[in-house]
C-alpha positions as a printed Julia matrix, in Angstrom:
150×3 Matrix{Float64}:
  -84.11  -76.57  -100.92
  -82.3   -73.29  -100.59
  -83.89  -69.88  -100.64
  -82.3   -66.47  -100.68
  -84.62  -63.86   -99.21
  -84.06  -60.18   -99.9
  -86.12  -57.41   -98.33
  -86.84  -55.01  -101.17
  -88.45  -51.67  -101.84
  -88.9   -52.78  -105.44
  -88.19  -55.9   -107.51
  -89.09  -57.06  -111.0
  -88.56  -59.86  -113.51
  -88.09  -58.99  -117.18
  -88.12  -61.59  -119.96
  -87.3   -60.65  -123.56
  -87.45  -56.94  -122.66
  -90.98  -57.29  -121.25
  -91.71  -56.91  -117.53
  -93.37  -60.14  -116.4
  -93.74  -59.38  -112.67
  -93.12  -56.44  -110.35
  -93.56  -55.75  -106.64
  -92.95  -52.83  -104.34
  -92.18  -53.26  -100.63
  -91.79  -56.9    -99.72
  -89.64  -59.94  -100.34
  -87.77  -61.22  -103.37
  -87.31  -64.96  -102.81
  -84.89  -66.87  -105.02
  -85.5   -70.63  -104.86
  -83.06  -73.46  -105.56
  -84.36  -77.03  -105.58
  -82.5   -80.34  -105.3
  -83.71  -83.86  -106.09
  -84.23  -84.87  -102.45
  -86.52  -81.92  -101.66
  -90.11  -82.62  -100.65
  -93.31  -81.03   -99.43
  -91.83  -81.09   -95.92
  -89.06  -78.72   -97.09
  -91.67  -76.45   -98.67
  -93.84  -76.35   -95.52
  -90.85  -75.5    -93.32
  -89.51  -72.81   -95.66
  -92.88  -71.14   -96.26
  -93.49  -70.95   -92.52
  -90.01  -69.48   -92.07
  -90.52  -66.92   -94.87
  -93.87  -65.58   -93.72
  -92.86  -65.35   -90.05
  -89.31  -64.02   -90.44
  -89.23  -60.7    -88.58
  -87.15  -58.54   -90.92
  -89.42  -55.51   -91.42
  -89.18  -52.42   -89.23
  -91.77  -51.7    -86.58
  -92.78  -48.19   -85.49
  -89.51  -47.81   -83.53
  -87.38  -48.78   -86.54
  -86.54  -52.22   -85.13
  -86.78  -55.31   -87.35
  -89.72  -56.83   -85.52
  -92.41  -57.37   -88.19
  -92.95  -60.21   -90.63
  -94.23  -60.02   -94.2
  -97.62  -60.97   -92.73
  -97.47  -57.99   -90.35
  -96.17  -55.53   -92.95
  -98.62  -56.54   -95.69
  -95.81  -56.54   -98.24
  -95.69  -58.38  -101.53
  -93.64  -61.41  -102.6
  -91.83  -62.16  -105.85
  -90.65  -65.8   -106.05
  -88.09  -66.74  -108.71
  -86.63  -70.19  -109.43
  -82.82  -70.16  -109.53
  -80.97  -73.43  -110.0
  -77.61  -71.71  -109.46
  -78.39  -71.54  -105.73
  -77.58  -75.24  -105.71
  -74.04  -74.63  -107.02
  -71.14  -76.47  -105.48
  -67.83  -74.61  -105.56
  -65.89  -77.19  -103.56
  -63.66  -78.28  -106.42
  -62.03  -75.99  -108.96
  -63.35  -72.68  -110.22
  -66.24  -73.83  -112.36
  -69.39  -74.34  -110.24
  -71.08  -77.71  -110.43
  -74.88  -77.78  -110.61
  -75.21  -81.53  -110.17
  -77.3   -81.0   -107.0
  -79.94  -78.99  -108.88
  -83.07  -81.02  -109.58
  -84.19  -81.7   -113.12
  -87.3   -79.81  -114.33
  -89.63  -82.78  -113.87
  -88.88  -82.6   -110.12
  -88.21  -78.9   -109.63
  -91.17  -77.41  -111.57
  -93.85  -79.08  -109.41
  -91.93  -78.2   -106.22
  -91.46  -74.57  -107.3
  -95.17  -74.31  -108.14
  -96.08  -75.93  -104.81
  -93.86  -73.45  -102.95
  -95.58  -70.52  -104.7
  -99.04  -71.95  -103.98
  -98.21  -72.49  -100.29
  -96.87  -68.92  -100.05
 -100.14  -67.61  -101.48
 -102.12  -69.68   -98.97
  -99.97  -68.49   -96.06
 -100.22  -64.83   -97.11
 -103.86  -65.12   -98.17
 -103.09  -63.25  -101.39
 -101.43  -63.86  -104.77
  -97.67  -63.62  -105.18
  -95.68  -62.65  -108.25
  -93.39  -65.15  -109.97
  -90.75  -65.53  -112.62
  -90.97  -68.11  -115.4
  -89.28  -71.41  -114.65
  -86.3   -72.02  -116.95
  -86.57  -68.67  -118.72
  -83.67  -66.27  -119.24
  -84.78  -63.65  -116.73
  -83.39  -60.29  -115.76
  -84.14  -59.71  -112.1
  -83.9   -56.15  -110.81
  -84.19  -55.17  -107.19
  -83.56  -52.46  -104.69
  -82.42  -54.32  -101.59
  -83.78  -52.5    -98.54
  -81.27  -52.33   -95.72
  -79.65  -54.33   -97.26
  -81.34  -57.36   -95.74
  -80.38  -60.67   -97.39
  -80.84  -64.05   -95.71
  -79.94  -67.52   -97.0
  -81.97  -70.44   -95.65
  -81.3   -74.1    -96.43
  -83.95  -76.65   -95.48
  -81.25  -79.33   -95.17
  -79.24  -77.21   -92.72
  -81.83  -75.76   -90.35
  -79.77  -73.35   -88.29
């Protein structure tokens, strides 16, 4: 499972010209799922997301987590995070899990995030053609791969 975390001052998902979800200060988390992903990947990534110290403290130092800052979360499924560009110029998405695997894992990730934050999160719509807008704060953008825990 790969996630791309962006610290934002605002983010939204629009589908068919209608805003589906919107947050202010917080995290936009894009989620890519592969067939071998499991609940263990979700547990590790959720813990990482909620404890990642990427929000400024009173001295302007990135020392607070989303838990400390009280910010919001928008989680969006994005199979293109699983792209392989090793060969040629056309990305291969063969690593991306099929919907019967990825939908339950995406929903489980969102549920675990809500439990960890003790509040609801905003989401996109799995498989929909979404327009995602954001104002990246910093910019702060971090890629985390549960198969490559560095």
